[in-house]
XYZ file of C-alpha atoms in Angstrom:
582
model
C 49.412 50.989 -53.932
C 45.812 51.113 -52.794
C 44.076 50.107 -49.789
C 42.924 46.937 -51.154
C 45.678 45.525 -52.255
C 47.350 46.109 -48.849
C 44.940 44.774 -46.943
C 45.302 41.505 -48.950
C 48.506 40.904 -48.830
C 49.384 41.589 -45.105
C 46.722 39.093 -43.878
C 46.989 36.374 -46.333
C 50.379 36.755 -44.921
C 49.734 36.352 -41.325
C 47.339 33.475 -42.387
C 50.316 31.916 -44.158
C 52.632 31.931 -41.355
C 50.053 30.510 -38.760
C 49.565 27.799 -40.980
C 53.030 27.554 -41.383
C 53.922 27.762 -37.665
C 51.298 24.600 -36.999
C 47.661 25.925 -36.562
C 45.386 23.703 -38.805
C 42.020 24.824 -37.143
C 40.638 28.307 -36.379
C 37.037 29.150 -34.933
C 35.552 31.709 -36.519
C 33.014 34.085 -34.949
C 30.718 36.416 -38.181
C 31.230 40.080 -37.876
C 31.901 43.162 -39.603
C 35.415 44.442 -38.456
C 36.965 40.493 -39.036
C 35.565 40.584 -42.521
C 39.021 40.427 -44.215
C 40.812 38.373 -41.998
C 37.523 35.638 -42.027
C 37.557 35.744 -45.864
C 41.147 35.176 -46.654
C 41.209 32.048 -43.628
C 38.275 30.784 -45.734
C 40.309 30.584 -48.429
C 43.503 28.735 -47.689
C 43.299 25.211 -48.124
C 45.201 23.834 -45.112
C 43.247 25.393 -42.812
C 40.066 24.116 -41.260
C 37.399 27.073 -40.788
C 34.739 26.230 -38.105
C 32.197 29.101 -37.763
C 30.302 29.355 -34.137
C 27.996 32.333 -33.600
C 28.509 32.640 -29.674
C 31.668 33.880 -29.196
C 32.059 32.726 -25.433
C 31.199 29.064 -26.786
C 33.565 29.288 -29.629
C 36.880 30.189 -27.383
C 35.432 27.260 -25.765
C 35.061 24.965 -28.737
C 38.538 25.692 -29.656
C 39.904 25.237 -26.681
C 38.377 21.407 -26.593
C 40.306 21.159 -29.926
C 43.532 22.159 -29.076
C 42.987 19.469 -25.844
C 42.229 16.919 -28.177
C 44.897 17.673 -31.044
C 47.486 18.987 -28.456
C 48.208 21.777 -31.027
C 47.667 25.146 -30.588
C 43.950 26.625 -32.087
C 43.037 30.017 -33.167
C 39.751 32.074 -32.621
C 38.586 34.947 -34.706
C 36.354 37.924 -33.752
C 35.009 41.305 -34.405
C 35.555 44.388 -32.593
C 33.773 45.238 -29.322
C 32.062 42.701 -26.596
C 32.091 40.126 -29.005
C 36.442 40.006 -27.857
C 34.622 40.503 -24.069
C 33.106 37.123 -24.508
C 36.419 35.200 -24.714
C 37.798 35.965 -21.362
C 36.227 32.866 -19.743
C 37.500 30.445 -21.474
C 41.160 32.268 -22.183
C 41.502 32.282 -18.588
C 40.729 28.442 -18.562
C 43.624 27.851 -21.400
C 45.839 30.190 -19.384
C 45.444 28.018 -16.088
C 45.328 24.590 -18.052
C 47.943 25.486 -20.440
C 46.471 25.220 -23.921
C 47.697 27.025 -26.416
C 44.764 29.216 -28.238
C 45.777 31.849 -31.103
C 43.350 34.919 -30.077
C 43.165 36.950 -32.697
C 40.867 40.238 -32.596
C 39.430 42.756 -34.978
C 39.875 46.586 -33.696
C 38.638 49.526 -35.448
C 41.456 51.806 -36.317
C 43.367 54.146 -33.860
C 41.633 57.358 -35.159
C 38.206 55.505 -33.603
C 38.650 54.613 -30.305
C 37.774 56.168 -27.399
C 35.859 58.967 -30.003
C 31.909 57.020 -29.737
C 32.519 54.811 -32.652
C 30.416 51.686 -32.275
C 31.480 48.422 -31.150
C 34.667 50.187 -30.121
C 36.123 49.249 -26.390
C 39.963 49.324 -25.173
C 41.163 45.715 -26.589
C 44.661 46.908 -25.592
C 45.754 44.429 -23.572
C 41.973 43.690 -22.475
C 43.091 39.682 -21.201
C 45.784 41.024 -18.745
C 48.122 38.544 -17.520
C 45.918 36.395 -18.081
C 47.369 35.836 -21.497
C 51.361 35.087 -22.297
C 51.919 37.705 -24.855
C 50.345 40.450 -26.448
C 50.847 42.350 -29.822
C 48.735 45.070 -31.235
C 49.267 44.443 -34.630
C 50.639 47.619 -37.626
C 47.970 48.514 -39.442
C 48.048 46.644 -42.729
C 51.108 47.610 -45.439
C 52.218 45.473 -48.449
C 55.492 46.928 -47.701
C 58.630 44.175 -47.383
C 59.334 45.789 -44.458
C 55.934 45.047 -42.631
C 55.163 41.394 -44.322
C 58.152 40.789 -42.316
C 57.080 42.152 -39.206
C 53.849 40.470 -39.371
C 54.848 36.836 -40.225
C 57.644 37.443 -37.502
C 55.038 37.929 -34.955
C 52.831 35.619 -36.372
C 55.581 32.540 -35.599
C 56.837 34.145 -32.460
C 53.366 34.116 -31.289
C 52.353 30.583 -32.148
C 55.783 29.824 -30.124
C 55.201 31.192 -27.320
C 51.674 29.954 -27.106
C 52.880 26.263 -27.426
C 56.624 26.976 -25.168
C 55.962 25.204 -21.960
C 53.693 25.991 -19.857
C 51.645 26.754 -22.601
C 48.697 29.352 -22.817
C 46.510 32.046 -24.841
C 48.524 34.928 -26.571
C 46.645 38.049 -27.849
C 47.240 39.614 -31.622
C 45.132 42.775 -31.523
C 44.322 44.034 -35.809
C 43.572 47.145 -36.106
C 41.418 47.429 -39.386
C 40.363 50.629 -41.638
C 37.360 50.044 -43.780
C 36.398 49.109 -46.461
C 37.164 46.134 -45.602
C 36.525 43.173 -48.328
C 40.416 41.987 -49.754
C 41.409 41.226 -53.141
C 40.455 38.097 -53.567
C 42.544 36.089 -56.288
C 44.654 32.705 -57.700
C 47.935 34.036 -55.891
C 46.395 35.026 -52.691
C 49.092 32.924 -50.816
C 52.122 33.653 -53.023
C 55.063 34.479 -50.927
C 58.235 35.864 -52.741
C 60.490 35.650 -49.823
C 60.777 32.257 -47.657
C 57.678 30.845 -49.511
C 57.997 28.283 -46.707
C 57.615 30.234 -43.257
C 59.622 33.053 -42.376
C 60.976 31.860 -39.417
C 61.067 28.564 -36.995
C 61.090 28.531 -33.659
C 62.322 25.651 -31.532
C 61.414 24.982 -28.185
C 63.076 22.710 -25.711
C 62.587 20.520 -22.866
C 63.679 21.255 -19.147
C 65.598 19.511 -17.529
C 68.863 19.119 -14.824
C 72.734 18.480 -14.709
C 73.679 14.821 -14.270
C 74.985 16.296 -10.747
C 71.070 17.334 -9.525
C 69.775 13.892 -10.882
C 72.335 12.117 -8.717
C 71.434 14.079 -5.597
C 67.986 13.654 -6.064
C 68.847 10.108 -6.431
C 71.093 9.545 -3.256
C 67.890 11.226 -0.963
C 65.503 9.159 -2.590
C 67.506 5.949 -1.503
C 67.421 7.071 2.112
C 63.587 6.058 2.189
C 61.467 3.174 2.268
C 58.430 5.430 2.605
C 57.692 7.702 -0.292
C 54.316 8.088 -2.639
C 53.902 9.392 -6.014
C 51.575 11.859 -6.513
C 50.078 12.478 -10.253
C 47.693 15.269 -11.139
C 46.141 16.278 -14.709
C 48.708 14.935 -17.115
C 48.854 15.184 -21.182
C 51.939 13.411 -22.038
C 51.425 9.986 -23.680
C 54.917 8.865 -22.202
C 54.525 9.606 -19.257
C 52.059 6.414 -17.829
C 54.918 4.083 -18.796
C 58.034 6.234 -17.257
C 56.459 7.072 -14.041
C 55.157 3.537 -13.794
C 58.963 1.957 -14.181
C 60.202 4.098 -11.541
C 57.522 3.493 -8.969
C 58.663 -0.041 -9.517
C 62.201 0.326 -9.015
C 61.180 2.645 -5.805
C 58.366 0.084 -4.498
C 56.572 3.594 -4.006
C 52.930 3.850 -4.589
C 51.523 6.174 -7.129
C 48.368 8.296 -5.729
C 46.937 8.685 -9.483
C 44.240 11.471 -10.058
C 41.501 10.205 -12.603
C 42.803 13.199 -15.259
C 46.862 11.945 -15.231
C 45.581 9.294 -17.463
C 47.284 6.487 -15.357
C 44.283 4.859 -14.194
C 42.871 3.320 -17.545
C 45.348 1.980 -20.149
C 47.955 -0.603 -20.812
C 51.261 0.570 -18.385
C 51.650 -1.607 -15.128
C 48.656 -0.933 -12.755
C 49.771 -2.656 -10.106
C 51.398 0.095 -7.725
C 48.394 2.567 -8.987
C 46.501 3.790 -5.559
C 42.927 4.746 -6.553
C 40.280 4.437 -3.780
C 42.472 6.872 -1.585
C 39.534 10.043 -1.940
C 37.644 7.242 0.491
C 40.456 6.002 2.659
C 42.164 9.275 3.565
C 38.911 10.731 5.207
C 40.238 8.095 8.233
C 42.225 8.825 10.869
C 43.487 5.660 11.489
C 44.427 5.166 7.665
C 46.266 8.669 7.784
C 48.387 7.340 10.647
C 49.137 4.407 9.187
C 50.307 5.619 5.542
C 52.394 8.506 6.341
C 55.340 9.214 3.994
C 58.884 10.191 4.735
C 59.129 11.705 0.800
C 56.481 12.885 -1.727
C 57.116 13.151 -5.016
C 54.394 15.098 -6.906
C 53.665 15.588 -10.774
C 51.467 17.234 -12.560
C 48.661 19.530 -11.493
C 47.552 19.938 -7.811
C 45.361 16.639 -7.451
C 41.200 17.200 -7.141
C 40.778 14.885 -3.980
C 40.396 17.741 -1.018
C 41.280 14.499 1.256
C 44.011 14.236 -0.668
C 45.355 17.884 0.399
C 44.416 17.411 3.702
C 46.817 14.909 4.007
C 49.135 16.769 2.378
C 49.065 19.789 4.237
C 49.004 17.221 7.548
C 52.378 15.560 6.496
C 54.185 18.597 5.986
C 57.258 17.670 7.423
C 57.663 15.089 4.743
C 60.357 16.206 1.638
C 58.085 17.280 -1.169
C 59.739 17.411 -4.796
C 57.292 18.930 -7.437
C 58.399 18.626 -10.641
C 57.517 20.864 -13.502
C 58.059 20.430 -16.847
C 56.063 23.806 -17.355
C 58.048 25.524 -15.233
C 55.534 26.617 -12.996
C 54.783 27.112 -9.081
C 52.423 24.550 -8.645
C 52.408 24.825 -4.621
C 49.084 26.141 -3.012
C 49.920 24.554 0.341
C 53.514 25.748 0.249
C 54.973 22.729 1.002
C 57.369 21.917 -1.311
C 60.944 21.438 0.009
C 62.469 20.897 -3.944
C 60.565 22.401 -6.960
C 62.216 21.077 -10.273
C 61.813 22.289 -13.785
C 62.304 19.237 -15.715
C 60.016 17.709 -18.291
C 58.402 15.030 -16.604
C 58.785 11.917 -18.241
C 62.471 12.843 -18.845
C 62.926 13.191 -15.095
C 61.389 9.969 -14.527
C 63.565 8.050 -17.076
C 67.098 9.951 -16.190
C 66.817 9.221 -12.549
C 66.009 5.614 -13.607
C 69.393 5.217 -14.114
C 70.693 6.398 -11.032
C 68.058 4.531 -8.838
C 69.372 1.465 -6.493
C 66.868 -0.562 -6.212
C 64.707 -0.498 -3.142
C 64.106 -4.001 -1.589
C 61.303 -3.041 1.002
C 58.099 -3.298 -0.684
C 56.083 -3.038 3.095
C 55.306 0.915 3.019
C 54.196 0.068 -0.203
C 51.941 -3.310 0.757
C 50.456 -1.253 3.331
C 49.586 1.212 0.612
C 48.117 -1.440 -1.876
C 46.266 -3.435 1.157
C 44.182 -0.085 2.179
C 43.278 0.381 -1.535
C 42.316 -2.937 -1.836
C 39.699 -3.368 1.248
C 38.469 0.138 -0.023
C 37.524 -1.469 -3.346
C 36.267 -4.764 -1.670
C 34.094 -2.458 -0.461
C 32.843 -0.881 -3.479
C 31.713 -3.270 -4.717
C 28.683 -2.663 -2.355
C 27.735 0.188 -4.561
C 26.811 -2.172 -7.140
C 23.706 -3.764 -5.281
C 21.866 -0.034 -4.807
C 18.837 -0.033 -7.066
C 17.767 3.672 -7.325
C 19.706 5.416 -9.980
C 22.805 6.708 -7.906
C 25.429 9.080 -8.955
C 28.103 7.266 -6.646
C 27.244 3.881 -8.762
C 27.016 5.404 -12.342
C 30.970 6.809 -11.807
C 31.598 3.307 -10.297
C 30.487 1.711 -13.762
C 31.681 4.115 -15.216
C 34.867 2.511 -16.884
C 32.361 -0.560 -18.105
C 29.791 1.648 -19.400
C 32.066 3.164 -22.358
C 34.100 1.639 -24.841
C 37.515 1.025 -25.307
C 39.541 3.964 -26.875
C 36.457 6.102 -25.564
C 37.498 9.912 -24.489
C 36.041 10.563 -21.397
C 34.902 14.500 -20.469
C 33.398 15.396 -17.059
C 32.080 18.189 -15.854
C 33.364 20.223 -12.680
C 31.700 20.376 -9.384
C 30.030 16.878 -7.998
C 30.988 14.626 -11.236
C 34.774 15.675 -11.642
C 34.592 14.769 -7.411
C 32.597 11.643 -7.682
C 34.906 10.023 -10.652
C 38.054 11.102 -8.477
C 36.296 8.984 -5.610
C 34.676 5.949 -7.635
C 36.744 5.420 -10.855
C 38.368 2.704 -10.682
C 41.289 1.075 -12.550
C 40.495 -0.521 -15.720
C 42.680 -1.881 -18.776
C 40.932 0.276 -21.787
C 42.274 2.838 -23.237
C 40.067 5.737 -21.804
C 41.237 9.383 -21.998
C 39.991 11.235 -19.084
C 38.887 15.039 -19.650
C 38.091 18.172 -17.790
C 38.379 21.718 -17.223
C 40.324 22.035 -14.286
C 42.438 25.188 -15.086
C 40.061 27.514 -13.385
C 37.699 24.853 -12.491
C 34.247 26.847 -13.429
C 31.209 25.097 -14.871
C 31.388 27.712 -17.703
C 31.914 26.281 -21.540
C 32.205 22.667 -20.698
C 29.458 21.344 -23.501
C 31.311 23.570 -25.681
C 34.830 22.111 -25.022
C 33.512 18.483 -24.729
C 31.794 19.295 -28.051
C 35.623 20.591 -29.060
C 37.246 17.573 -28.170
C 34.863 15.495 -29.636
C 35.471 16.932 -33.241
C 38.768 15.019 -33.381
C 38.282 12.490 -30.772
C 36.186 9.724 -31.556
C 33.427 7.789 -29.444
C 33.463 10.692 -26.336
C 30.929 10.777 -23.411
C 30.766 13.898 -21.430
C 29.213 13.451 -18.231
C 28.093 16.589 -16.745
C 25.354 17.762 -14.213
C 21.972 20.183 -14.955
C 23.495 23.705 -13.963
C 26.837 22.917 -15.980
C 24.872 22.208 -18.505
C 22.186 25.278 -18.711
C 24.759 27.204 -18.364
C 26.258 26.281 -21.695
C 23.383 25.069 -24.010
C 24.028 27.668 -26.660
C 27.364 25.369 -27.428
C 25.206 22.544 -28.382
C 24.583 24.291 -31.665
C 28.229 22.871 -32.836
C 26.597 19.880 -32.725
C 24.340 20.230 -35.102
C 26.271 22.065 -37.339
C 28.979 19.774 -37.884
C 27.253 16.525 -37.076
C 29.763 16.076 -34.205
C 29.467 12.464 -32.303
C 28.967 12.897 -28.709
C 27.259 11.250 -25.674
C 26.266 13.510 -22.835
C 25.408 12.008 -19.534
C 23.362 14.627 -17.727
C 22.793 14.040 -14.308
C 19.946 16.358 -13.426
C 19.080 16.245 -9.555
C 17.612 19.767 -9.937
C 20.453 22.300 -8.644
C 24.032 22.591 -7.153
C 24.632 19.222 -5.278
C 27.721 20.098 -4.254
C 26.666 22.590 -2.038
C 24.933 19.626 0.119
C 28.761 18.498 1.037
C 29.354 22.160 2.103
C 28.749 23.897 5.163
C 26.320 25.698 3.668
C 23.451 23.345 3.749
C 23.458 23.547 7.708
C 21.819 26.641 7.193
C 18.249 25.570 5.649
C 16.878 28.834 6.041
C 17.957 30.336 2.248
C 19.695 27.336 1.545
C 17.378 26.350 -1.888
C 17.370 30.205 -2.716
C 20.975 30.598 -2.698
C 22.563 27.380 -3.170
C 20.570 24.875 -4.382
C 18.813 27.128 -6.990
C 16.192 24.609 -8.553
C 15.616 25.121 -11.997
C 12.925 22.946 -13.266
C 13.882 22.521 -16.415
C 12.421 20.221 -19.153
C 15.584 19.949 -21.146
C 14.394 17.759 -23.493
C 12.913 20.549 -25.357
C 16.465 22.021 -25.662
C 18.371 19.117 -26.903
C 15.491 18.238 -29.350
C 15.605 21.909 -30.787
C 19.516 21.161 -31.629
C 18.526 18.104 -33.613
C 19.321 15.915 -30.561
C 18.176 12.963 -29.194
C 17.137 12.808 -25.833
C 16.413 10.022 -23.402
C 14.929 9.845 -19.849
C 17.066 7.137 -17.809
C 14.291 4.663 -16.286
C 16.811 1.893 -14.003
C 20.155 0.673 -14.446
C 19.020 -1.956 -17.199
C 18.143 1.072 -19.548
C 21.340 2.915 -18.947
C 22.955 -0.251 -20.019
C 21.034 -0.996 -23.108
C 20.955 2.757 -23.946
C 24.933 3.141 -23.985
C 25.125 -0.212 -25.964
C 23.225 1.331 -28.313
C 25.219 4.287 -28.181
C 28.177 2.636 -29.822
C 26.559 2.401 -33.102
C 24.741 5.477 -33.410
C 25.992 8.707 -34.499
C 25.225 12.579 -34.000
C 23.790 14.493 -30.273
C 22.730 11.835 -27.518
C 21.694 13.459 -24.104
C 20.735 10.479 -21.450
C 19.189 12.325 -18.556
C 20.072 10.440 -15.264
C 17.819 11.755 -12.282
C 18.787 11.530 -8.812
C 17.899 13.479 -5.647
C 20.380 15.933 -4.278
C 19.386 14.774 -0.775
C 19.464 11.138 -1.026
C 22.988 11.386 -2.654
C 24.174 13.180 0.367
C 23.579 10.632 2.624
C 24.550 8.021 0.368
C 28.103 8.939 0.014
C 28.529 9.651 3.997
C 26.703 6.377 4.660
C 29.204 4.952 2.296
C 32.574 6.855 3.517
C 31.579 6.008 6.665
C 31.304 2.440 6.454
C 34.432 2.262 5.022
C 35.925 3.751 7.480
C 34.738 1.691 9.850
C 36.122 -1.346 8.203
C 39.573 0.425 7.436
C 39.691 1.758 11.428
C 39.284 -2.572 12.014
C 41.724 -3.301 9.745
C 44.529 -0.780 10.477
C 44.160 -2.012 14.431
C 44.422 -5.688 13.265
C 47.875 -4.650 11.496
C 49.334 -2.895 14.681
């Protein structure tokens, strides 16, 4: 049996059981050393081959598509750096649990560590910041190793989707030459022609007993919140919203748990509280006996704050991942239990609460903190505190809506406000870098219609390479860029007290005409001139298709001392308010 022939059949093999084992889309990065397994994916007819030269924007790319599809994605490179260039966003899938498929070309053992080129140690090269490894047998047509491989294959594409899921690493060690046998029966299986082997995975979850106890502390209290961080399941708005109702508890919603646009009851959902919590006086006055917490760790640092500053209160995070989602330490019960099954099984064991007064108290604070808003609405200048505000009017129903870390992921948390559409909210909070996010938006946007990634000018420099998906598969997608020239978080931090090499090192100006760039990806660009423009320009967005970048200039300055000027009068009126009720 000849080289060929071999090489054939054990990757059309592992090709077969990925497909069979639910991947549908793999990003493909050119090089030498992939050659075989890149041909043979090309050929099979279920799977959808997307090619992306940049191999840091690719893992990127297909980690936006396994967001949007919820399934797990697989990326293909050569041997060498090109594998290198992965690591950013694999540790992003690792800390936001998306399953990616990372599969890597390798010479063959008798050339490594001997000077071949574009040989480095791929052997285990993600660490732990993948689930699972496997350096693959070289390829055999054996019985013996088709087994082996489509084995792996399926027990890899299990574990990467088994909760919490993540990136898992198939290392393929390759001898040249290294074109297969390409034919009619390329696919042809003789044994289990229909996957080789299924895996089922399970959701967590407790004994009627821990349900019940959980139950009898929970109607001790008239004072307990919900807490709800980045969330993915499509049950969950509706189960978490029934049992905040039957425990007349508020729910503190993050803008990514998807509970602040949609159809489920918004009327316990708590969504100004980024502004309100900065007070004193509202801190006092909303302290909770019992905090139950889902999903992850919430972006509002106010939030924490108050956390960490109610510490004696009984904290229950529940898990369905399985994780230790604690950075404070200051959880008195952590529960592995799919989360919209916990919600609905302690339903039934709920009596149900009468008081409703912690929870007015919650609802009246949120409510004088959006009265309040609405001042934001009579600013002129272009403002990055109103666009967030308008935010939910701005895009259309069933929109997906992707924003970038840093000031806009903050300034949504603090100014998004509850709305009836249908908007899916977006980010890349896993490891929370800037790194990728065109890419992933661009990702997402493949399979989820009408999106708008708002983003700001470093975030996006530092990705532009990933617009080139854009033009190559004519995706739809709307990018706000807010461009006040640098890193405007850094005027929040305590950095910017220190004005000496505060531009040099923090701000870092970059004075770019990005126009040019968007225009050399077959874009089209447009400067933002008032409010009225933005308006006409995103109504006109709705019916046209391909790259849009709408560049919204602000000063990093004047955006400073708009948000303090506005927490602080706030404040002011909540302080009032809180006195009035005591």
């Amino acid at each position: 049996m000849n080289h060929q022939e071999s090489l054939t059949a054990y990757i059309a093999a592992v090709v077969a059981e990925l497909i069979f084992s639910g991947v549908t889309d793999v990003v493909v990065s050119p090089g030498s050393r992939s050659t075989p397994m890149a041909m043979i994916m090309a050929e099979h007819p279920d799977l959808k081959v997307h090619i992306h030269v940049d191999e840091r924007s690719a893992a990127f790319f297909a980690l936006g598509i396994a967001k949007s599809l919820n399934k797990p994605v697989a990326i293909l490179c050569t041997s060498g750096t090109a594998a290198a260039n992965y690591f950013p966003a694999i540790v992003e899938a690792r800390y936001a649990r998306v399953p990616l498929i990372v599969l890597t070309a390798d010479r063959p053992h008798e050339l490594r560590e001997v000077g071949a080129p574009q040989a480095i140690d791929q052997i285990h090269l993600y660490g732990k910041h993948v689930k699972w490894f496997s350096e693959m047998a070289l390829p055999e047509k054996s019985d013996e190793i088709i087994r082996y491989a489509r084995t792996v294959c399926a027990r890899a594409v299990a574990i990467a989707t088994s909760a919490p899921s993540g990136p898992v690493h198939m290392n393929f060690p390759f001898r040249e030459p290294l074109i297969p046998k390409m034919d009619d029966e390329l696919f042809q299986l003789n044994e289990r022609p229909n996957g080789y082997i299924k895996v089922q995975n399970g959701d967590l979850t407790l004994s009627d007993e821990h349900f019940q106890e959980i139950a009898e502390r929970l109607n001790k209290t008239n004072k307990g919140v919900i807490i709800c961080g980045n969330m993915g399941d499509a049950e969950f708005p509706n189960a978490v919203t029934q049992l905040a109702e039957k425990l007349n508890f508020p729910i503190i919603a993050d803008p990514l748990s998807q509970l602040r646009s949609g159809q489920h009851s918004l009327k316990n959902i708590i969504e100004t509280y980024d502004t309100f919590l900065r007070n004193e006086d509202a801190k006092n006055f909303l302290k909770p006996e019992v905090v139950l917490r889902f999903g992850a760790m919430p972006i509002s640092k106010a939030l924490t704050i108050f956390l960490k500053e109610n510490g004696d209160a009984e904290q229950f995070v529940i898990d369905g991942g399985g994780g230790w989602r604690d950075p404070s330490s200051l959880s008195t019960s952590m529960i592995f239990c799919d989360e919209s099954v916990f919600c609905k099984k302690l339903l039934s064991y709920m009596n149900e609460n009468p008081s409703s007064q912690f929870l007015s108290k919650w609802k009246k604070v949120n409510g004088l903190t959006k009265e309040n808003m609405n001042s934001l609405r009579d600013i002129k200048e272009l403002s990055e505190g109103k666009l967030f505000y308008q935010l939910a009017d701005l895009v259309p129903d069933g929109a997906t809506l992707f924003v970038g870390n840093s000031m806009p992921i903050r300034d949504l948390d603090s100014f998004f406000i509850n709305n009836n559409k249908a908007i899916k909210v977006m980010a890349n909070r896993g490891a929370n870098g800037i790194d990728g996010t065109v890419s992933t938006a661009l990702g997402a946007a493949l399979y989820s219609k009408s999106l708008y990634l708002v983003l700001g000018d470093l975030t996006f420099f530092h990705d532009l390479n990933g617009l080139i998906a854009a033009k190559l598969y004519n995706i739809d997608i709307n990018i706000l860029l807010v461009n006040n020239n640098g890193g405007g978080i850094f005027s929040f931090l305590p950095q910017s007290e220190h004005s000496k090499n505060f531009e040099l090192l923090f701000g870092t100006p970059l004075d770019l005409e990005f126009e040019h760039a968007v225009k050399m990806f077959k874009g089209e660009f447009t400067k933002i001139e008032d409010w009225d423009h933005l308006g006409s320009e995103m109504m006109k967005a709705t019916n046209q298709t391909g790259l849009k970048v709408f560049e919204f200039r602000t000063n990093r300055d004047v955006n400073r001392d708009e948000h303090r000027g506005f927490w602080n009068f706030v404040s002011r009126e909540i302080s009032n308010f809180v006195k009035g009720e005591q």
